[in-house]
Amino acid sequence: YDDNTVGTAATSGTNVINKAQITPLPGIFIQDEWKFDKKNLLLTGIRYDHHNVHGNIFTPRLAYKKLFNLDNIIRLNFGTGFRVVNLFTEDHAALTGARNVKLRNELKPEKSYNLNINYLKKIRLKSLNLLSFDATAFYTYFKNRILADYDSDPNTIYYDNIDGYAISSGISLNLDLALKNGIRGNIGATYLDVHTINRQIKTVPVLTEKYSAVWSLGFPLNKKFNFDYTGNLIGPMRLPLLGPDDPRKPYSPWWSIQNIQMTYSGKKGLKIYGGIKNLLNWTPSKNNKFMIARSHDPFDKKVSYDASGNIIKTAENPYAMSFDPNYVYAPNQGIRFFLGFSYQIQ
């Protein structure tokens, strides 16, 4: 692996050179399914990997499935996992901004322990093809979680393993509907609790929302025309600021992107479609004075520093900021129209 960044940098005397990472990772995976009867199934498995740096790694898994009948199913899953450190393939967005990227220590591989339970309920009535309800609760514990620190220095992103642990837990609900007259719909909602305990201090990562929802509705107007409506709703999330004087809002508002589309299905495989994207014409810039900090000075030529290297306020830079485009949490394109066609050769 070679990305020509600090992720694959090495020292040669007093020089910093680029050195490709060669990572042999042989492994073996074994699993077995136990069928106690037609309604109780158990899946067990274990994976063994040997990493040339991290040594022997074992990741077992366990899955249980209970079928009360074809319309009522419960699944219980437990497993562990690991992720070899390839930082910038996982978080390549860190290199798209103007900040320096630094590693505080040699990074250790992340380990996780996951538990989730799922319940699926299907309802069959004469007036509809299918009504299904799906609920999932999940909990994941992370050890050696690698976090990006945007807060310590407005000009730098620091990466390090946390001195503690991280938790990602929540619940998701989903409802699907399909009627015999062609109407189909879906709505889903998720509550997510993500936080880290680092040196006994609890923090919530930036750009992580607690609440979200998605929905869709489609129905035929007649034999040739179909109408589709889709949307999402995203709750507030903490945003990366450049310091106490940054005038941008520290949390995003509730926001929603909604779209509509009309499709004409003609003869011989021809389809013509058109619609509107971002029907509400919502953009994140409506709630802030600006989105990109100091976009007129991308190389910080007009930024002044004190003796300690901290940015100081000036008449030209009243908020003591440097160029930074990382304050991005939603699409910046407003309402737009589209028209297209497809043709399938039969």
Short mmCIF file of C-alpha atoms in Angstrom, two decimals:
data_model
loop_
_atom_site.label_atom_id
_atom_site.label_comp_id
_atom_site.label_asym_id
_atom_site.label_seq_id
_atom_site.Cartn_x
_atom_site.Cartn_y
_atom_site.Cartn_z
CA TYR A 1 0.00 0.00 0.00
CA ASP A 2 1.42 3.38 -1.04
CA ASP A 3 -0.44 6.68 -0.94
CA ASN A 4 2.42 9.21 -0.94
CA THR A 5 1.29 10.73 2.38
CA VAL A 6 2.54 10.72 5.97
CA GLY A 7 0.73 7.39 6.29
CA THR A 8 3.52 5.73 4.29
CA ALA A 9 6.36 8.06 5.24
CA ALA A 10 9.65 6.74 6.59
CA THR A 11 12.93 8.32 7.63
CA SER A 12 16.26 7.77 5.93
CA GLY A 13 18.91 9.58 7.93
CA THR A 14 17.66 13.15 8.20
CA ASN A 15 15.35 12.84 5.19
CA VAL A 16 11.72 11.80 5.08
CA ILE A 17 11.05 9.42 2.21
CA ASN A 18 8.01 7.61 0.87
CA LYS A 19 8.00 3.87 1.50
CA ALA A 20 5.30 1.48 0.41
CA GLN A 21 3.74 -0.70 3.11
CA ILE A 22 3.97 -4.43 2.43
CA THR A 23 1.53 -6.31 4.66
CA PRO A 24 1.31 -10.11 4.33
CA LEU A 25 -1.89 -11.19 6.09
CA PRO A 26 -2.56 -14.93 5.78
CA GLY A 27 -5.62 -16.30 7.55
CA ILE A 28 -8.17 -19.08 7.82
CA PHE A 29 -11.90 -19.00 8.45
CA ILE A 30 -14.07 -21.88 9.68
CA GLN A 31 -17.80 -21.90 10.39
CA ASP A 32 -20.47 -24.48 11.09
CA GLU A 33 -24.26 -24.27 11.02
CA TRP A 34 -26.26 -26.21 13.61
CA LYS A 35 -29.87 -27.05 12.82
CA PHE A 36 -31.57 -28.19 16.00
CA ASP A 37 -34.91 -28.26 14.21
CA LYS A 38 -36.67 -26.29 11.45
CA LYS A 39 -37.18 -23.29 13.73
CA ASN A 40 -33.83 -23.01 15.55
CA LEU A 41 -30.53 -22.46 13.79
CA LEU A 42 -27.12 -21.63 15.23
CA LEU A 43 -24.13 -20.46 13.21
CA THR A 44 -20.67 -20.54 14.80
CA GLY A 45 -17.44 -19.40 13.26
CA ILE A 46 -13.89 -18.30 13.97
CA ARG A 47 -11.31 -16.48 11.90
CA TYR A 48 -7.57 -16.51 12.51
CA ASP A 49 -5.21 -14.00 10.93
CA HIS A 50 -1.50 -13.44 11.36
CA HIS A 51 -0.26 -9.90 10.87
CA ASN A 52 3.45 -9.25 10.44
CA VAL A 53 3.30 -6.42 13.01
CA HIS A 54 0.25 -7.07 15.19
CA GLY A 55 0.78 -10.84 15.53
CA ASN A 56 -1.99 -13.43 15.96
CA ILE A 57 -5.56 -12.16 15.75
CA PHE A 58 -8.64 -14.28 16.56
CA THR A 59 -12.15 -13.08 15.67
CA PRO A 60 -14.99 -15.45 16.61
CA ARG A 61 -18.66 -14.98 15.69
CA LEU A 62 -21.98 -16.44 16.81
CA ALA A 63 -25.43 -16.10 15.20
CA TYR A 64 -28.74 -17.54 16.35
CA LYS A 65 -31.97 -17.54 14.33
CA LYS A 66 -35.41 -18.33 15.74
CA LEU A 67 -38.32 -18.87 13.35
CA PHE A 68 -41.62 -18.78 15.20
CA ASN A 69 -43.15 -19.03 11.72
CA LEU A 70 -42.41 -17.57 8.29
CA ASP A 71 -43.78 -14.19 9.40
CA ASN A 72 -42.03 -13.85 12.78
CA ILE A 73 -38.25 -14.16 12.94
CA ILE A 74 -35.70 -13.19 15.60
CA ARG A 75 -31.96 -13.02 14.95
CA LEU A 76 -29.22 -12.60 17.55
CA ASN A 77 -25.64 -11.94 16.46
CA PHE A 78 -22.38 -11.56 18.35
CA GLY A 79 -18.94 -11.12 16.88
CA THR A 80 -15.57 -9.49 17.16
CA GLY A 81 -13.52 -7.73 14.55
CA PHE A 82 -10.31 -5.86 13.90
CA ARG A 83 -9.08 -3.31 11.42
CA VAL A 84 -5.47 -3.07 10.34
CA VAL A 85 -4.19 0.49 10.38
CA ASN A 86 -4.55 1.96 6.89
CA LEU A 87 -5.52 5.39 8.10
CA PHE A 88 -5.93 7.36 4.93
CA THR A 89 -7.79 4.71 3.01
CA GLU A 90 -10.41 4.88 5.79
CA ASP A 91 -10.38 8.67 6.27
CA HIS A 92 -9.15 10.09 2.98
CA ALA A 93 -11.23 13.23 3.59
CA ALA A 94 -8.51 14.34 6.01
CA LEU A 95 -6.27 15.03 3.00
CA THR A 96 -8.82 17.08 1.05
CA GLY A 97 -8.63 20.07 3.41
CA ALA A 98 -5.90 22.55 4.27
CA ARG A 99 -4.88 21.19 7.67
CA ASN A 100 -1.66 19.37 8.44
CA VAL A 101 -2.07 15.70 9.36
CA LYS A 102 0.00 14.37 12.27
CA LEU A 103 0.18 11.10 14.20
CA ARG A 104 0.70 11.54 17.93
CA ASN A 105 1.87 7.93 18.44
CA GLU A 106 2.33 4.71 16.53
CA LEU A 107 -1.21 3.59 15.83
CA LYS A 108 -2.50 0.23 17.07
CA PRO A 109 -5.18 -1.77 15.21
CA GLU A 110 -8.77 -1.21 16.25
CA LYS A 111 -10.70 -4.05 17.84
CA SER A 112 -14.47 -4.27 18.18
CA TYR A 113 -17.05 -6.38 19.98
CA ASN A 114 -20.53 -6.27 18.52
CA LEU A 115 -23.93 -7.49 19.67
CA ASN A 116 -27.22 -6.94 17.85
CA ILE A 117 -30.72 -8.34 17.92
CA ASN A 118 -33.22 -8.13 15.07
CA TYR A 119 -36.95 -8.82 14.91
CA LEU A 120 -38.81 -9.16 11.60
CA LYS A 121 -42.62 -9.22 11.45
CA LYS A 122 -44.60 -9.74 8.23
CA ILE A 123 -48.33 -9.10 7.97
CA ARG A 124 -50.29 -10.53 5.05
CA LEU A 125 -53.77 -9.20 4.29
CA LYS A 126 -56.04 -9.51 1.28
CA SER A 127 -55.78 -5.79 0.50
CA LEU A 128 -51.99 -5.75 0.31
CA ASN A 129 -49.09 -7.77 -0.94
CA LEU A 130 -46.93 -7.26 2.11
CA LEU A 131 -46.54 -5.19 5.26
CA SER A 132 -43.29 -5.85 7.11
CA PHE A 133 -41.86 -4.38 10.29
CA ASP A 134 -38.17 -4.62 11.08
CA ALA A 135 -36.53 -3.56 14.38
CA THR A 136 -32.84 -3.80 15.26
CA ALA A 137 -30.95 -2.91 18.44
CA PHE A 138 -27.15 -2.86 18.27
CA TYR A 139 -24.17 -2.25 20.54
CA THR A 140 -20.50 -2.06 19.56
CA TYR A 141 -17.55 -1.61 21.90
CA PHE A 142 -14.30 -0.35 20.34
CA LYS A 143 -10.82 -0.82 21.76
CA ASN A 144 -7.89 1.21 20.41
CA ARG A 145 -10.33 3.38 18.45
CA ILE A 146 -8.48 5.77 16.14
CA LEU A 147 -9.87 9.29 16.40
CA ALA A 148 -9.27 12.48 14.49
CA ASP A 149 -8.73 15.49 16.77
CA TYR A 150 -9.93 18.65 15.00
CA ASP A 151 -10.14 20.75 18.17
CA SER A 152 -6.61 21.02 19.59
CA ASP A 153 -5.13 22.99 16.69
CA PRO A 154 -7.12 24.78 13.95
CA ASN A 155 -4.31 24.08 11.47
CA THR A 156 -3.77 20.40 12.26
CA ILE A 157 -5.65 17.10 12.46
CA TYR A 158 -4.09 14.80 15.07
CA TYR A 159 -4.66 11.06 14.93
CA ASP A 160 -4.17 8.75 17.89
CA ASN A 161 -5.62 5.70 19.62
CA ILE A 162 -7.87 6.76 22.45
CA ASP A 163 -6.84 6.12 26.04
CA GLY A 164 -10.08 4.38 26.90
CA TYR A 165 -12.85 3.03 24.70
CA ALA A 166 -15.60 4.02 22.28
CA ILE A 167 -19.24 3.01 22.10
CA SER A 168 -21.61 2.94 19.14
CA SER A 169 -25.12 1.82 20.02
CA GLY A 170 -28.64 2.48 18.91
CA ILE A 171 -31.88 1.21 17.51
CA SER A 172 -33.39 1.30 14.05
CA LEU A 173 -37.00 0.76 12.96
CA ASN A 174 -38.17 0.13 9.42
CA LEU A 175 -41.63 -0.29 7.89
CA ASP A 176 -42.29 -1.54 4.34
CA LEU A 177 -45.65 -1.48 2.60
CA ALA A 178 -46.68 -2.92 -0.77
CA LEU A 179 -50.31 -2.78 -1.93
CA LYS A 180 -51.85 -4.78 -4.73
CA ASN A 181 -52.77 -1.59 -6.62
CA GLY A 182 -49.06 -0.79 -7.05
CA ILE A 183 -48.57 1.64 -4.16
CA ARG A 184 -45.34 0.98 -2.30
CA GLY A 185 -43.79 2.82 0.61
CA ASN A 186 -40.99 2.64 3.12
CA ILE A 187 -40.11 4.61 6.24
CA GLY A 188 -37.20 4.06 8.58
CA ALA A 189 -35.74 5.83 11.60
CA THR A 190 -32.49 5.40 13.53
CA TYR A 191 -31.35 6.58 16.93
CA LEU A 192 -27.57 6.49 17.30
CA ASP A 193 -25.48 7.06 20.41
CA VAL A 194 -21.79 7.40 19.57
CA HIS A 195 -19.26 8.59 22.12
CA THR A 196 -15.72 8.03 23.30
CA ILE A 197 -14.22 7.85 26.77
CA ASN A 198 -10.69 9.22 26.38
CA ARG A 199 -8.70 9.77 29.58
CA GLN A 200 -12.00 9.50 31.48
CA ILE A 201 -13.50 12.37 29.43
CA LYS A 202 -16.64 11.70 27.40
CA THR A 203 -16.85 13.32 23.98
CA VAL A 204 -19.08 13.01 20.94
CA PRO A 205 -17.25 12.88 17.59
CA VAL A 206 -17.84 15.66 15.09
CA LEU A 207 -20.18 15.10 12.14
CA THR A 208 -22.18 12.41 13.96
CA GLU A 209 -25.96 12.80 14.28
CA LYS A 210 -28.12 11.10 16.89
CA TYR A 211 -31.32 10.97 14.85
CA SER A 212 -32.01 10.22 11.22
CA ALA A 213 -34.90 9.04 9.09
CA VAL A 214 -35.50 8.06 5.47
CA TRP A 215 -38.67 7.45 3.52
CA SER A 216 -39.98 6.71 0.05
CA LEU A 217 -43.37 6.56 -1.61
CA GLY A 218 -44.17 5.37 -5.10
CA PHE A 219 -47.38 4.70 -6.96
CA PRO A 220 -48.62 4.36 -10.55
CA LEU A 221 -50.76 7.18 -11.94
CA ASN A 222 -51.84 4.89 -14.76
CA LYS A 223 -50.31 2.08 -16.78
CA LYS A 224 -47.55 4.28 -18.20
CA PHE A 225 -46.81 6.93 -15.57
CA ASN A 226 -45.24 6.36 -12.15
CA PHE A 227 -44.62 8.90 -9.38
CA ASP A 228 -41.85 8.57 -6.75
CA TYR A 229 -41.15 10.69 -3.69
CA THR A 230 -38.07 10.18 -1.48
CA GLY A 231 -36.56 12.07 1.43
CA ASN A 232 -34.44 12.03 4.53
CA LEU A 233 -34.28 13.88 7.83
CA ILE A 234 -31.01 14.37 9.69
CA GLY A 235 -30.68 15.56 13.27
CA PRO A 236 -28.12 17.98 14.75
CA MET A 237 -24.44 17.06 14.82
CA ARG A 238 -21.35 18.69 16.32
CA LEU A 239 -19.30 20.57 13.72
CA PRO A 240 -15.52 21.24 13.54
CA LEU A 241 -14.83 24.87 14.50
CA LEU A 242 -11.51 26.71 14.32
CA GLY A 243 -11.60 28.26 17.78
CA PRO A 244 -13.70 30.26 20.25
CA ASP A 245 -14.04 33.20 17.83
CA ASP A 246 -15.34 31.12 14.93
CA PRO A 247 -18.75 32.71 14.13
CA ARG A 248 -20.18 29.59 12.51
CA LYS A 249 -22.70 27.55 14.45
CA PRO A 250 -21.23 24.74 16.61
CA TYR A 251 -24.13 22.40 15.82
CA SER A 252 -26.04 21.80 12.63
CA PRO A 253 -29.82 22.24 12.55
CA TRP A 254 -32.35 19.60 11.60
CA TRP A 255 -32.26 19.35 7.82
CA SER A 256 -33.98 17.40 5.07
CA ILE A 257 -33.37 16.63 1.41
CA GLN A 258 -36.47 15.61 -0.55
CA ASN A 259 -36.87 14.59 -4.20
CA ILE A 260 -39.69 13.81 -6.61
CA GLN A 261 -39.60 11.98 -9.93
CA MET A 262 -42.08 11.16 -12.69
CA THR A 263 -41.38 8.21 -15.01
CA TYR A 264 -43.04 7.43 -18.33
CA SER A 265 -42.70 3.84 -19.52
CA GLY A 266 -43.24 3.72 -23.25
CA LYS A 267 -43.18 0.88 -25.68
CA LYS A 268 -40.20 -1.27 -26.62
CA GLY A 269 -38.10 -0.58 -23.49
CA LEU A 270 -38.18 3.24 -23.59
CA LYS A 271 -38.39 5.18 -20.31
CA ILE A 272 -38.45 8.96 -19.93
CA TYR A 273 -38.03 10.42 -16.46
CA GLY A 274 -37.75 13.85 -14.89
CA GLY A 275 -38.14 15.55 -11.56
CA ILE A 276 -36.79 17.84 -8.88
CA LYS A 277 -33.91 17.23 -6.48
CA ASN A 278 -33.71 19.06 -3.14
CA LEU A 279 -37.32 20.15 -3.40
CA LEU A 280 -37.03 22.37 -0.28
CA ASN A 281 -33.98 24.17 -1.71
CA TRP A 282 -32.11 23.61 1.56
CA THR A 283 -28.37 24.27 1.86
CA PRO A 284 -26.20 24.54 4.99
CA SER A 285 -25.04 28.03 4.05
CA LYS A 286 -28.46 29.42 4.98
CA ASN A 287 -27.60 29.17 8.67
CA ASN A 288 -24.05 30.55 8.59
CA LYS A 289 -22.16 33.63 7.53
CA PHE A 290 -19.89 31.43 5.45
CA MET A 291 -19.04 27.75 4.99
CA ILE A 292 -15.36 27.71 4.00
CA ALA A 293 -13.17 29.70 6.37
CA ARG A 294 -11.10 32.35 4.57
CA SER A 295 -11.81 31.03 1.09
CA HIS A 296 -10.19 34.20 -0.31
CA ASP A 297 -6.84 33.28 1.29
CA PRO A 298 -6.35 29.51 0.75
CA PHE A 299 -2.58 29.65 1.43
CA ASP A 300 -2.88 31.74 4.64
CA LYS A 301 -0.65 34.47 3.24
CA LYS A 302 -2.54 37.14 5.21
CA VAL A 303 -2.75 35.21 8.48
CA SER A 304 -0.70 36.56 11.41
CA TYR A 305 0.73 34.47 14.25
CA ASP A 306 2.08 35.22 17.72
CA ALA A 307 5.39 33.96 19.10
CA SER A 308 3.77 30.63 20.11
CA GLY A 309 2.41 30.00 16.61
CA ASN A 310 -1.21 30.85 17.46
CA ILE A 311 -3.30 32.83 15.01
CA ILE A 312 -4.04 36.37 16.19
CA LYS A 313 -6.88 38.71 15.30
CA THR A 314 -6.28 41.43 12.77
CA ALA A 315 -8.49 43.89 10.94
CA GLU A 316 -8.27 41.63 7.88
CA ASN A 317 -8.82 38.46 9.98
CA PRO A 318 -11.21 39.46 12.82
CA TYR A 319 -12.06 35.86 13.79
CA ALA A 320 -8.44 34.62 14.05
CA MET A 321 -9.01 31.86 11.50
CA SER A 322 -7.01 30.06 8.83
CA PHE A 323 -8.25 28.57 5.59
CA ASP A 324 -10.32 25.47 6.33
CA PRO A 325 -12.97 23.68 4.20
CA ASN A 326 -13.80 20.92 6.74
CA TYR A 327 -17.06 22.49 7.93
CA VAL A 328 -19.14 20.28 5.63
CA TYR A 329 -22.09 18.22 6.80
CA ALA A 330 -24.69 18.37 4.01
CA PRO A 331 -24.92 18.84 0.23
CA ASN A 332 -24.25 22.40 -0.91
CA GLN A 333 -26.36 22.16 -4.07
CA GLY A 334 -29.78 23.78 -3.88
CA ILE A 335 -32.90 22.89 -5.83
CA ARG A 336 -32.29 21.54 -9.33
CA PHE A 337 -34.28 19.91 -12.11
CA PHE A 338 -33.36 16.89 -14.17
CA LEU A 339 -34.64 15.12 -17.27
CA GLY A 340 -33.40 11.90 -18.86
CA PHE A 341 -34.29 8.72 -20.66
CA SER A 342 -33.22 5.11 -20.86
CA TYR A 343 -33.71 2.52 -23.53
CA GLN A 344 -33.42 -1.22 -23.02
CA ILE A 345 -32.78 -3.32 -26.08
CA GLN A 346 -35.11 -6.28 -25.99
#
